[in-house]
């Protein structure tokens, strides 16, 4: 009886875990990319994070804010510019230099005027636009999303982000692309109303951002070749770190916790068997 | 509470305290409580649930030291906990995962009750108190999910508070009262935070009553046969404290696997986007433990009908001690009832599947199906309708009728001397 | 028939006896439980310690060119006021010409500024009596006067009259250059 129940549960479980068939929108399955940080034993690669930060700085920060990030986060353990000698990121010279690259709004303490000053590690990342309306006005009405959590906020996580960045394709003939939008097969969308070509409606949708990552758009300080794929791979890794800076610490702590729990379970089981040895409890 | 107390105060202080507030005696009686010696691991979930409640309260109180319930800051305050508070990421993930683990344990605990007839006389009040705890848990979890103020938080709250509006005449006023405004907004969030903090302590109180109600007749056991003598029991401590402790640690291993290696698996990516009243997510789904009820709600084409069916699905459970006519408690000795029980459990999983999917999506991919009334036959809408009918059919028809017509297996004389050779089930 | 209570021939040790082999497993289990409880308790306590964003403002940098000679600027550091005072040569001389042993809280002027930079006096602007913020330039010693209960501080921030027990406290600070100081 129990066996039958387990088999039935497994069948239903299989159905539950299959991705739901979305009736309206479609998108291509994200590309199968691998990351240094995937899996329980995966960890971020500091050099990749540095390259990724460069891509964010040079390309993305023109339109995308990351308001949950502060410059000091770049210098915390696990971060791209962590240096063990500088436990306090406020002292980390690389972090201070990176922060000073940006100007942030402030009030002059003497006159009360609105001024701009170089950022310090304690400041949050400078936003390209002062508010949502300005962001939309500069981007054809579309709001470039904040990237602090983008990797966790999208189904498919880093695979999805990488696929969008590298997946731009010329629109199939017969697809009417609205002004200010771009066709991307990895973007979820329903293209039925824009399809005037032969054959089935193409999968994918329209995204407000044109393709950004082209070869050598960025020059990496460590000399790694800046192909479009490398740029996308590195910036996605950086964004994955930014979405959860403590991920490495979480996985490491998990090992310790599970090891303890397994040993403790063993001790408790032995105690249980010892205690119940002479009780007839079938 | 029933039976002699064998506690002897050892020190002068204990004697002094015992005549003024016999709390040590009370604790000693709890630990000595005669418990059937044949309880299997399905009986460890009560202890697991008590531990879950403690974990949620402790992590919750700590999170409340850093959380800001104002709608403008709530999302960011949760991210501050994740990024800046020492071990904040761990405490937050434990609290979020803990809610799921709490419901996993409560469903197993409830299904144990259904299978072994633990709701039958004289444990009807115990069962009802348990359902009260379950309802309080659902309210607490619902409000808790709103607090991070993500897209799912906001829109889940909007959908569910809107259904109250379907109640005739007074519905819309109650909804406005709940909202404190014309939509889910800052006033709603603030009161949800206050009530989310309050309700777990009410749950703790009802848990106290639940354990009291248990200790009057004593625990049920897998045979469903009453305890006949001291020979049938062992003192709760150390026999069941250690066994429950072992079960709790196994439970913690599953808990830790989620917290440390798949912390977002049970959540929804849309909740990492700040609530936006102007943009509705593609698919609004509640957390997994509400999916079966969500399916029942959407299965009925009438809004008020859906609400009645959804609450009715829990209300009917209150009547179980009286609608089950079987003279035999444990389904170990009721083979036909056991078959229906497993079908019922499967039905609940199917209802969960229906709740997870968009109503119009095809159940069998590729199969075209045909239009029946308002929906395609090969849609989750119709699957949910069949599953809802089966759910109510099991409780309202099968339970009363089966008890009268089935032929159960012979039950053992007592716990200590079972008539049949052992068959775990 | 069956018995209910364990009748181990080598049962649990009686009180006073050495724990025997069987007890070892229970002792080990309890020890593991205590260790587990301590590891669980620590994060729950440590979360109350200052969080990352608070620690970020634990140190600040200040541009000294903002201070006029003979004046002070009040800077907020760790939620408290800090006086950054640009002392005149007269104020420095007055601070040095004091019999240190006669002071309530004996400290020489040299102990209260960084070597080679006597013109910069950086003190926490909280009266050591009951916590009010003293007023600049008032009081007969030319330092500060606390309006709440009349404590008078000299140009080195030392208590000279009134109820305060200690000199104005010195925060941790270091000169990053002649015009920049890091406090904290």
PDB file of N, CA and C in Angstrom, chain C residues 5-96:
ATOM      1  N   UNK C   5       9.360  -1.810  31.143  1.00  0.00           N
ATOM      2  CA  UNK C   5      10.489  -0.986  31.568  1.00  0.00           C
ATOM      3  C   UNK C   5      11.778  -1.711  31.237  1.00  0.00           C
ATOM      4  N   UNK C   6      12.760  -0.967  30.793  1.00  0.00           N
ATOM      5  CA  UNK C   6      14.037  -1.567  30.409  1.00  0.00           C
ATOM      6  C   UNK C   6      14.639  -2.277  31.592  1.00  0.00           C
ATOM      7  N   UNK C   7      15.078  -3.494  31.382  1.00  0.00           N
ATOM      8  CA  UNK C   7      15.756  -4.219  32.463  1.00  0.00           C
ATOM      9  C   UNK C   7      17.121  -4.613  31.939  1.00  0.00           C
ATOM     10  N   UNK C   8      17.930  -3.597  31.625  1.00  0.00           N
ATOM     11  CA  UNK C   8      19.267  -3.882  31.130  1.00  0.00           C
ATOM     12  C   UNK C   8      20.063  -4.477  32.268  1.00  0.00           C
ATOM     13  N   UNK C   9      20.735  -5.574  32.007  1.00  0.00           N
ATOM     14  CA  UNK C   9      21.592  -6.142  33.058  1.00  0.00           C
ATOM     15  C   UNK C   9      22.670  -5.148  33.474  1.00  0.00           C
ATOM     16  N   UNK C  10      23.218  -4.400  32.457  1.00  0.00           N
ATOM     17  CA  UNK C  10      24.201  -3.390  32.838  1.00  0.00           C
ATOM     18  C   UNK C  10      23.525  -2.045  32.663  1.00  0.00           C
ATOM     19  N   UNK C  11      22.696  -1.716  33.668  1.00  0.00           N
ATOM     20  CA  UNK C  11      21.839  -0.544  33.511  1.00  0.00           C
ATOM     21  C   UNK C  11      22.584   0.766  33.641  1.00  0.00           C
ATOM     22  N   UNK C  12      21.836   1.853  33.657  1.00  0.00           N
ATOM     23  CA  UNK C  12      22.452   3.163  33.833  1.00  0.00           C
ATOM     24  C   UNK C  12      23.127   3.202  35.188  1.00  0.00           C
ATOM     25  N   UNK C  13      24.257   3.863  35.246  1.00  0.00           N
ATOM     26  CA  UNK C  13      25.025   3.919  36.493  1.00  0.00           C
ATOM     27  C   UNK C  13      24.205   4.622  37.570  1.00  0.00           C
ATOM     28  N   UNK C  14      24.297   4.133  38.791  1.00  0.00           N
ATOM     29  CA  UNK C  14      23.608   4.779  39.895  1.00  0.00           C
ATOM     30  C   UNK C  14      24.317   6.081  40.221  1.00  0.00           C
ATOM     31  N   UNK C  15      23.619   7.026  40.833  1.00  0.00           N
ATOM     32  CA  UNK C  15      24.278   8.296  41.163  1.00  0.00           C
ATOM     33  C   UNK C  15      25.495   8.045  42.047  1.00  0.00           C
ATOM     34  N   UNK C  16      26.591   8.709  41.734  1.00  0.00           N
ATOM     35  CA  UNK C  16      27.804   8.511  42.528  1.00  0.00           C
ATOM     36  C   UNK C  16      28.781   7.566  41.858  1.00  0.00           C
ATOM     37  N   UNK C  17      28.252   6.651  41.041  1.00  0.00           N
ATOM     38  CA  UNK C  17      29.141   5.711  40.349  1.00  0.00           C
ATOM     39  C   UNK C  17      29.738   6.379  39.125  1.00  0.00           C
ATOM     40  N   UNK C  18      30.820   5.837  38.634  1.00  0.00           N
ATOM     41  CA  UNK C  18      31.362   6.332  37.374  1.00  0.00           C
ATOM     42  C   UNK C  18      30.398   6.011  36.242  1.00  0.00           C
ATOM     43  N   UNK C  19      30.282   6.949  35.284  1.00  0.00           N
ATOM     44  CA  UNK C  19      29.404   6.610  34.143  1.00  0.00           C
ATOM     45  C   UNK C  19      29.956   5.389  33.416  1.00  0.00           C
ATOM     46  N   UNK C  20      29.095   4.480  33.066  1.00  0.00           N
ATOM     47  CA  UNK C  20      29.596   3.289  32.388  1.00  0.00           C
ATOM     48  C   UNK C  20      29.431   3.418  30.883  1.00  0.00           C
ATOM     49  N   UNK C  21      29.764   2.372  30.214  1.00  0.00           N
ATOM     50  CA  UNK C  21      29.765   2.368  28.753  1.00  0.00           C
ATOM     51  C   UNK C  21      28.429   2.820  28.170  1.00  0.00           C
ATOM     52  N   UNK C  22      27.336   2.349  28.775  1.00  0.00           N
ATOM     53  CA  UNK C  22      26.030   2.704  28.233  1.00  0.00           C
ATOM     54  C   UNK C  22      25.731   4.185  28.368  1.00  0.00           C
ATOM     55  N   UNK C  23      26.209   4.771  29.457  1.00  0.00           N
ATOM     56  CA  UNK C  23      25.926   6.185  29.653  1.00  0.00           C
ATOM     57  C   UNK C  23      26.686   7.045  28.670  1.00  0.00           C
ATOM     58  N   UNK C  24      27.799   6.526  28.131  1.00  0.00           N
ATOM     59  CA  UNK C  24      28.634   7.327  27.248  1.00  0.00           C
ATOM     60  C   UNK C  24      27.824   7.911  26.112  1.00  0.00           C
ATOM     61  N   UNK C  25      26.940   7.103  25.564  1.00  0.00           N
ATOM     62  CA  UNK C  25      26.182   7.579  24.407  1.00  0.00           C
ATOM     63  C   UNK C  25      25.284   8.740  24.809  1.00  0.00           C
ATOM     64  N   UNK C  26      24.726   8.676  26.019  1.00  0.00           N
ATOM     65  CA  UNK C  26      23.846   9.759  26.455  1.00  0.00           C
ATOM     66  C   UNK C  26      24.654  11.018  26.713  1.00  0.00           C
ATOM     67  N   UNK C  27      25.829  10.847  27.317  1.00  0.00           N
ATOM     68  CA  UNK C  27      26.676  12.008  27.597  1.00  0.00           C
ATOM     69  C   UNK C  27      27.098  12.670  26.291  1.00  0.00           C
ATOM     70  N   UNK C  28      27.510  11.846  25.337  1.00  0.00           N
ATOM     71  CA  UNK C  28      27.925  12.390  24.041  1.00  0.00           C
ATOM     72  C   UNK C  28      26.777  13.130  23.375  1.00  0.00           C
ATOM     73  N   UNK C  29      25.585  12.564  23.466  1.00  0.00           N
ATOM     74  CA  UNK C  29      24.425  13.197  22.838  1.00  0.00           C
ATOM     75  C   UNK C  29      24.116  14.537  23.485  1.00  0.00           C
ATOM     76  N   UNK C  30      24.124  14.563  24.827  1.00  0.00           N
ATOM     77  CA  UNK C  30      23.834  15.829  25.518  1.00  0.00           C
ATOM     78  C   UNK C  30      24.907  16.862  25.188  1.00  0.00           C
ATOM     79  N   UNK C  31      26.173  16.406  25.131  1.00  0.00           N
ATOM     80  CA  UNK C  31      27.260  17.342  24.799  1.00  0.00           C
ATOM     81  C   UNK C  31      27.040  17.927  23.417  1.00  0.00           C
ATOM     82  N   UNK C  32      26.673  17.080  22.459  1.00  0.00           N
ATOM     83  CA  UNK C  32      26.409  17.567  21.101  1.00  0.00           C
ATOM     84  C   UNK C  32      25.243  18.549  21.103  1.00  0.00           C
ATOM     85  N   UNK C  33      24.224  18.258  21.906  1.00  0.00           N
ATOM     86  CA  UNK C  33      23.056  19.137  21.965  1.00  0.00           C
ATOM     87  C   UNK C  33      23.453  20.506  22.513  1.00  0.00           C
ATOM     88  N   UNK C  34      24.293  20.509  23.557  1.00  0.00           N
ATOM     89  CA  UNK C  34      24.726  21.783  24.140  1.00  0.00           C
ATOM     90  C   UNK C  34      25.543  22.568  23.123  1.00  0.00           C
ATOM     91  N   UNK C  35      26.460  21.871  22.431  1.00  0.00           N
ATOM     92  CA  UNK C  35      27.269  22.538  21.403  1.00  0.00           C
ATOM     93  C   UNK C  35      26.391  23.109  20.306  1.00  0.00           C
ATOM     94  N   UNK C  36      25.396  22.328  19.889  1.00  0.00           N
ATOM     95  CA  UNK C  36      24.469  22.795  18.859  1.00  0.00           C
ATOM     96  C   UNK C  36      23.714  24.026  19.313  1.00  0.00           C
ATOM     97  N   UNK C  37      23.248  23.982  20.556  1.00  0.00           N
ATOM     98  CA  UNK C  37      22.476  25.106  21.083  1.00  0.00           C
ATOM     99  C   UNK C  37      23.325  26.375  21.115  1.00  0.00           C
ATOM    100  N   UNK C  38      24.598  26.244  21.502  1.00  0.00           N
ATOM    101  CA  UNK C  38      25.474  27.415  21.542  1.00  0.00           C
ATOM    102  C   UNK C  38      25.689  27.976  20.144  1.00  0.00           C
ATOM    103  N   UNK C  39      25.887  27.091  19.151  1.00  0.00           N
ATOM    104  CA  UNK C  39      26.097  27.586  17.778  1.00  0.00           C
ATOM    105  C   UNK C  39      24.848  28.226  17.211  1.00  0.00           C
ATOM    106  N   UNK C  40      23.682  27.799  17.681  1.00  0.00           N
ATOM    107  CA  UNK C  40      22.444  28.431  17.236  1.00  0.00           C
ATOM    108  C   UNK C  40      22.286  29.772  17.929  1.00  0.00           C
ATOM    109  N   UNK C  41      22.644  29.818  19.240  1.00  0.00           N
ATOM    110  CA  UNK C  41      22.437  31.053  19.997  1.00  0.00           C
ATOM    111  C   UNK C  41      23.307  32.187  19.472  1.00  0.00           C
ATOM    112  N   UNK C  42      24.545  31.882  19.035  1.00  0.00           N
ATOM    113  CA  UNK C  42      25.464  32.971  18.674  1.00  0.00           C
ATOM    114  C   UNK C  42      24.937  33.881  17.568  1.00  0.00           C
ATOM    115  N   UNK C  43      24.486  33.356  16.402  1.00  0.00           N
ATOM    116  CA  UNK C  43      23.962  34.276  15.381  1.00  0.00           C
ATOM    117  C   UNK C  43      22.770  35.090  15.871  1.00  0.00           C
ATOM    118  N   UNK C  44      21.931  34.484  16.724  1.00  0.00           N
ATOM    119  CA  UNK C  44      20.754  35.202  17.201  1.00  0.00           C
ATOM    120  C   UNK C  44      21.162  36.371  18.089  1.00  0.00           C
ATOM    121  N   UNK C  45      22.293  36.257  18.744  1.00  0.00           N
ATOM    122  CA  UNK C  45      22.786  37.357  19.572  1.00  0.00           C
ATOM    123  C   UNK C  45      23.582  38.345  18.720  1.00  0.00           C
ATOM    124  N   UNK C  46      24.446  37.807  17.838  1.00  0.00           N
ATOM    125  CA  UNK C  46      25.323  38.663  17.040  1.00  0.00           C
ATOM    126  C   UNK C  46      24.529  39.558  16.095  1.00  0.00           C
ATOM    127  N   UNK C  47      23.326  39.152  15.713  1.00  0.00           N
ATOM    128  CA  UNK C  47      22.555  39.983  14.789  1.00  0.00           C
ATOM    129  C   UNK C  47      22.224  41.333  15.422  1.00  0.00           C
ATOM    130  N   UNK C  48      22.294  41.411  16.748  1.00  0.00           N
ATOM    131  CA  UNK C  48      22.027  42.692  17.392  1.00  0.00           C
ATOM    132  C   UNK C  48      23.246  43.605  17.355  1.00  0.00           C
ATOM    133  N   UNK C  49      24.427  43.066  17.071  1.00  0.00           N
ATOM    134  CA  UNK C  49      25.610  43.901  16.932  1.00  0.00           C
ATOM    135  C   UNK C  49      25.454  44.804  15.716  1.00  0.00           C
ATOM    136  N   UNK C  50      26.217  45.916  15.667  1.00  0.00           N
ATOM    137  CA  UNK C  50      26.026  46.849  14.562  1.00  0.00           C
ATOM    138  C   UNK C  50      26.115  46.147  13.205  1.00  0.00           C
ATOM    139  N   UNK C  51      25.183  46.479  12.300  1.00  0.00           N
ATOM    140  CA  UNK C  51      25.137  45.816  11.000  1.00  0.00           C
ATOM    141  C   UNK C  51      26.067  46.528  10.020  1.00  0.00           C
ATOM    142  N   UNK C  52      26.200  45.978   8.830  1.00  0.00           N
ATOM    143  CA  UNK C  52      27.158  46.469   7.848  1.00  0.00           C
ATOM    144  C   UNK C  52      27.029  47.939   7.528  1.00  0.00           C
ATOM    145  N   UNK C  53      25.784  48.407   7.402  1.00  0.00           N
ATOM    146  CA  UNK C  53      25.624  49.808   7.028  1.00  0.00           C
ATOM    147  C   UNK C  53      25.997  50.740   8.176  1.00  0.00           C
ATOM    148  N   UNK C  54      25.784  50.284   9.415  1.00  0.00           N
ATOM    149  CA  UNK C  54      26.192  51.094  10.564  1.00  0.00           C
ATOM    150  C   UNK C  54      27.707  51.136  10.649  1.00  0.00           C
ATOM    151  N   UNK C  55      28.331  49.957  10.441  1.00  0.00           N
ATOM    152  CA  UNK C  55      29.788  49.901  10.505  1.00  0.00           C
ATOM    153  C   UNK C  55      30.410  50.738   9.405  1.00  0.00           C
ATOM    154  N   UNK C  56      29.718  50.889   8.284  1.00  0.00           N
ATOM    155  CA  UNK C  56      30.254  51.669   7.172  1.00  0.00           C
ATOM    156  C   UNK C  56      30.480  53.107   7.580  1.00  0.00           C
ATOM    157  N   UNK C  57      29.627  53.594   8.464  1.00  0.00           N
ATOM    158  CA  UNK C  57      29.778  54.974   8.915  1.00  0.00           C
ATOM    159  C   UNK C  57      30.551  55.033  10.215  1.00  0.00           C
ATOM    160  N   UNK C  58      31.218  53.910  10.569  1.00  0.00           N
ATOM    161  CA  UNK C  58      32.019  53.898  11.785  1.00  0.00           C
ATOM    162  C   UNK C  58      33.223  54.786  11.627  1.00  0.00           C
ATOM    163  N   UNK C  59      33.664  55.019  10.387  1.00  0.00           N
ATOM    164  CA  UNK C  59      34.762  55.958  10.193  1.00  0.00           C
ATOM    165  C   UNK C  59      34.383  56.935   9.088  1.00  0.00           C
ATOM    166  N   UNK C  60      34.767  58.175   9.270  1.00  0.00           N
ATOM    167  CA  UNK C  60      34.468  59.197   8.262  1.00  0.00           C
ATOM    168  C   UNK C  60      35.739  59.967   7.957  1.00  0.00           C
ATOM    169  N   UNK C  61      35.798  60.550   6.789  1.00  0.00           N
ATOM    170  CA  UNK C  61      36.937  61.401   6.438  1.00  0.00           C
ATOM    171  C   UNK C  61      36.476  62.840   6.400  1.00  0.00           C
ATOM    172  N   UNK C  62      37.332  63.709   6.855  1.00  0.00           N
ATOM    173  CA  UNK C  62      36.935  65.110   6.953  1.00  0.00           C
ATOM    174  C   UNK C  62      38.000  66.006   6.335  1.00  0.00           C
ATOM    175  N   UNK C  63      37.549  66.985   5.566  1.00  0.00           N
ATOM    176  CA  UNK C  63      38.438  67.917   4.882  1.00  0.00           C
ATOM    177  C   UNK C  63      38.713  69.107   5.802  1.00  0.00           C
ATOM    178  N   UNK C  64      39.958  69.227   6.267  1.00  0.00           N
ATOM    179  CA  UNK C  64      40.292  70.242   7.269  1.00  0.00           C
ATOM    180  C   UNK C  64      40.271  71.662   6.711  1.00  0.00           C
ATOM    181  N   UNK C  65      40.300  71.808   5.382  1.00  0.00           N
ATOM    182  CA  UNK C  65      40.286  73.173   4.835  1.00  0.00           C
ATOM    183  C   UNK C  65      38.952  73.858   5.107  1.00  0.00           C
ATOM    184  N   UNK C  66      37.974  73.068   5.582  1.00  0.00           N
ATOM    185  CA  UNK C  66      36.680  73.674   5.882  1.00  0.00           C
ATOM    186  C   UNK C  66      36.692  74.485   7.174  1.00  0.00           C
ATOM    187  N   UNK C  67      37.722  74.295   7.993  1.00  0.00           N
ATOM    188  CA  UNK C  67      37.731  74.957   9.307  1.00  0.00           C
ATOM    189  C   UNK C  67      38.566  76.235   9.241  1.00  0.00           C
ATOM    190  N   UNK C  68      37.991  77.346   9.706  1.00  0.00           N
ATOM    191  CA  UNK C  68      38.729  78.613   9.772  1.00  0.00           C
ATOM    192  C   UNK C  68      39.598  78.616  11.009  1.00  0.00           C
ATOM    193  N   UNK C  69      40.692  79.396  10.951  1.00  0.00           N
ATOM    194  CA  UNK C  69      41.561  79.523  12.111  1.00  0.00           C
ATOM    195  C   UNK C  69      40.769  80.118  13.275  1.00  0.00           C
ATOM    196  N   UNK C  70      40.891  79.493  14.450  1.00  0.00           N
ATOM    197  CA  UNK C  70      40.200  79.997  15.637  1.00  0.00           C
ATOM    198  C   UNK C  70      38.755  79.525  15.725  1.00  0.00           C
ATOM    199  N   UNK C  71      38.308  78.724  14.746  1.00  0.00           N
ATOM    200  CA  UNK C  71      36.928  78.248  14.755  1.00  0.00           C
ATOM    201  C   UNK C  71      36.883  76.723  14.897  1.00  0.00           C
ATOM    202  N   UNK C  72      35.662  76.212  15.001  1.00  0.00           N
ATOM    203  CA  UNK C  72      35.497  74.759  15.003  1.00  0.00           C
ATOM    204  C   UNK C  72      34.401  74.397  14.011  1.00  0.00           C
ATOM    205  N   UNK C  73      34.464  73.159  13.511  1.00  0.00           N
ATOM    206  CA  UNK C  73      33.355  72.596  12.738  1.00  0.00           C
ATOM    207  C   UNK C  73      32.851  71.385  13.513  1.00  0.00           C
ATOM    208  N   UNK C  74      31.526  71.251  13.564  1.00  0.00           N
ATOM    209  CA  UNK C  74      30.952  70.086  14.250  1.00  0.00           C
ATOM    210  C   UNK C  74      30.607  69.028  13.202  1.00  0.00           C
ATOM    211  N   UNK C  75      31.164  67.844  13.378  1.00  0.00           N
ATOM    212  CA  UNK C  75      30.970  66.751  12.433  1.00  0.00           C
ATOM    213  C   UNK C  75      30.181  65.643  13.131  1.00  0.00           C
ATOM    214  N   UNK C  76      29.282  64.989  12.400  1.00  0.00           N
ATOM    215  CA  UNK C  76      28.549  63.880  13.021  1.00  0.00           C
ATOM    216  C   UNK C  76      29.325  62.580  12.770  1.00  0.00           C
ATOM    217  N   UNK C  77      29.649  61.902  13.831  1.00  0.00           N
ATOM    218  CA  UNK C  77      30.399  60.661  13.743  1.00  0.00           C
ATOM    219  C   UNK C  77      29.777  59.648  14.692  1.00  0.00           C
ATOM    220  N   UNK C  78      29.358  58.500  14.125  1.00  0.00           N
ATOM    221  CA  UNK C  78      28.691  57.456  14.914  1.00  0.00           C
ATOM    222  C   UNK C  78      27.527  58.047  15.705  1.00  0.00           C
ATOM    223  N   UNK C  79      26.824  58.973  15.071  1.00  0.00           N
ATOM    224  CA  UNK C  79      25.642  59.549  15.714  1.00  0.00           C
ATOM    225  C   UNK C  79      25.963  60.594  16.762  1.00  0.00           C
ATOM    226  N   UNK C  80      27.244  60.892  16.951  1.00  0.00           N
ATOM    227  CA  UNK C  80      27.620  61.854  17.997  1.00  0.00           C
ATOM    228  C   UNK C  80      28.274  63.074  17.350  1.00  0.00           C
ATOM    229  N   UNK C  81      28.235  64.237  18.043  1.00  0.00           N
ATOM    230  CA  UNK C  81      28.949  65.415  17.508  1.00  0.00           C
ATOM    231  C   UNK C  81      30.445  65.322  17.838  1.00  0.00           C
ATOM    232  N   UNK C  82      31.280  65.668  16.862  1.00  0.00           N
ATOM    233  CA  UNK C  82      32.719  65.737  17.105  1.00  0.00           C
ATOM    234  C   UNK C  82      33.166  67.157  16.763  1.00  0.00           C
ATOM    235  N   UNK C  83      33.907  67.779  17.679  1.00  0.00           N
ATOM    236  CA  UNK C  83      34.409  69.146  17.428  1.00  0.00           C
ATOM    237  C   UNK C  83      35.771  69.045  16.763  1.00  0.00           C
ATOM    238  N   UNK C  84      35.889  69.644  15.585  1.00  0.00           N
ATOM    239  CA  UNK C  84      37.203  69.752  14.932  1.00  0.00           C
ATOM    240  C   UNK C  84      37.607  71.219  15.052  1.00  0.00           C
ATOM    241  N   UNK C  85      38.582  71.488  15.910  1.00  0.00           N
ATOM    242  CA  UNK C  85      38.908  72.882  16.251  1.00  0.00           C
ATOM    243  C   UNK C  85      40.281  73.249  15.723  1.00  0.00           C
ATOM    244  N   UNK C  86      40.355  74.383  15.024  1.00  0.00           N
ATOM    245  CA  UNK C  86      41.627  74.909  14.490  1.00  0.00           C
ATOM    246  C   UNK C  86      42.113  75.964  15.489  1.00  0.00           C
ATOM    247  N   UNK C  87      43.059  75.554  16.364  1.00  0.00           N
ATOM    248  CA  UNK C  87      43.436  76.429  17.468  1.00  0.00           C
ATOM    249  C   UNK C  87      44.422  77.504  17.027  1.00  0.00           C
ATOM    250  N   UNK C  88      44.260  78.697  17.602  1.00  0.00           N
ATOM    251  CA  UNK C  88      45.220  79.773  17.355  1.00  0.00           C
ATOM    252  C   UNK C  88      46.458  79.523  18.229  1.00  0.00           C
ATOM    253  N   UNK C  89      47.599  80.139  17.861  1.00  0.00           N
ATOM    254  CA  UNK C  89      48.809  79.953  18.699  1.00  0.00           C
ATOM    255  C   UNK C  89      48.564  80.373  20.150  1.00  0.00           C
ATOM    256  N   UNK C  90      47.756  81.428  20.351  1.00  0.00           N
ATOM    257  CA  UNK C  90      47.445  81.867  21.712  1.00  0.00           C
ATOM    258  C   UNK C  90      46.714  80.766  22.458  1.00  0.00           C
ATOM    259  N   UNK C  91      45.732  80.120  21.810  1.00  0.00           N
ATOM    260  CA  UNK C  91      44.971  79.051  22.478  1.00  0.00           C
ATOM    261  C   UNK C  91      45.876  77.868  22.789  1.00  0.00           C
ATOM    262  N   UNK C  92      46.814  77.572  21.864  1.00  0.00           N
ATOM    263  CA  UNK C  92      47.732  76.453  22.096  1.00  0.00           C
ATOM    264  C   UNK C  92      48.598  76.755  23.309  1.00  0.00           C
ATOM    265  N   UNK C  93      49.122  78.006  23.366  1.00  0.00           N
ATOM    266  CA  UNK C  93      49.984  78.380  24.489  1.00  0.00           C
ATOM    267  C   UNK C  93      49.230  78.299  25.806  1.00  0.00           C
ATOM    268  N   UNK C  94      48.003  78.791  25.818  1.00  0.00           N
ATOM    269  CA  UNK C  94      47.199  78.722  27.051  1.00  0.00           C
ATOM    270  C   UNK C  94      46.998  77.276  27.490  1.00  0.00           C
ATOM    271  N   UNK C  95      46.801  76.402  26.519  1.00  0.00           N
ATOM    272  CA  UNK C  95      46.583  74.978  26.863  1.00  0.00           C
ATOM    273  C   UNK C  95      47.854  74.359  27.427  1.00  0.00           C
ATOM    274  N   UNK C  96      49.024  74.819  26.937  1.00  0.00           N
ATOM    275  CA  UNK C  96      50.265  74.185  27.381  1.00  0.00           C
ATOM    276  C   UNK C  96      50.738  74.728  28.724  1.00  0.00           C
TER     277      UNK C  96
END
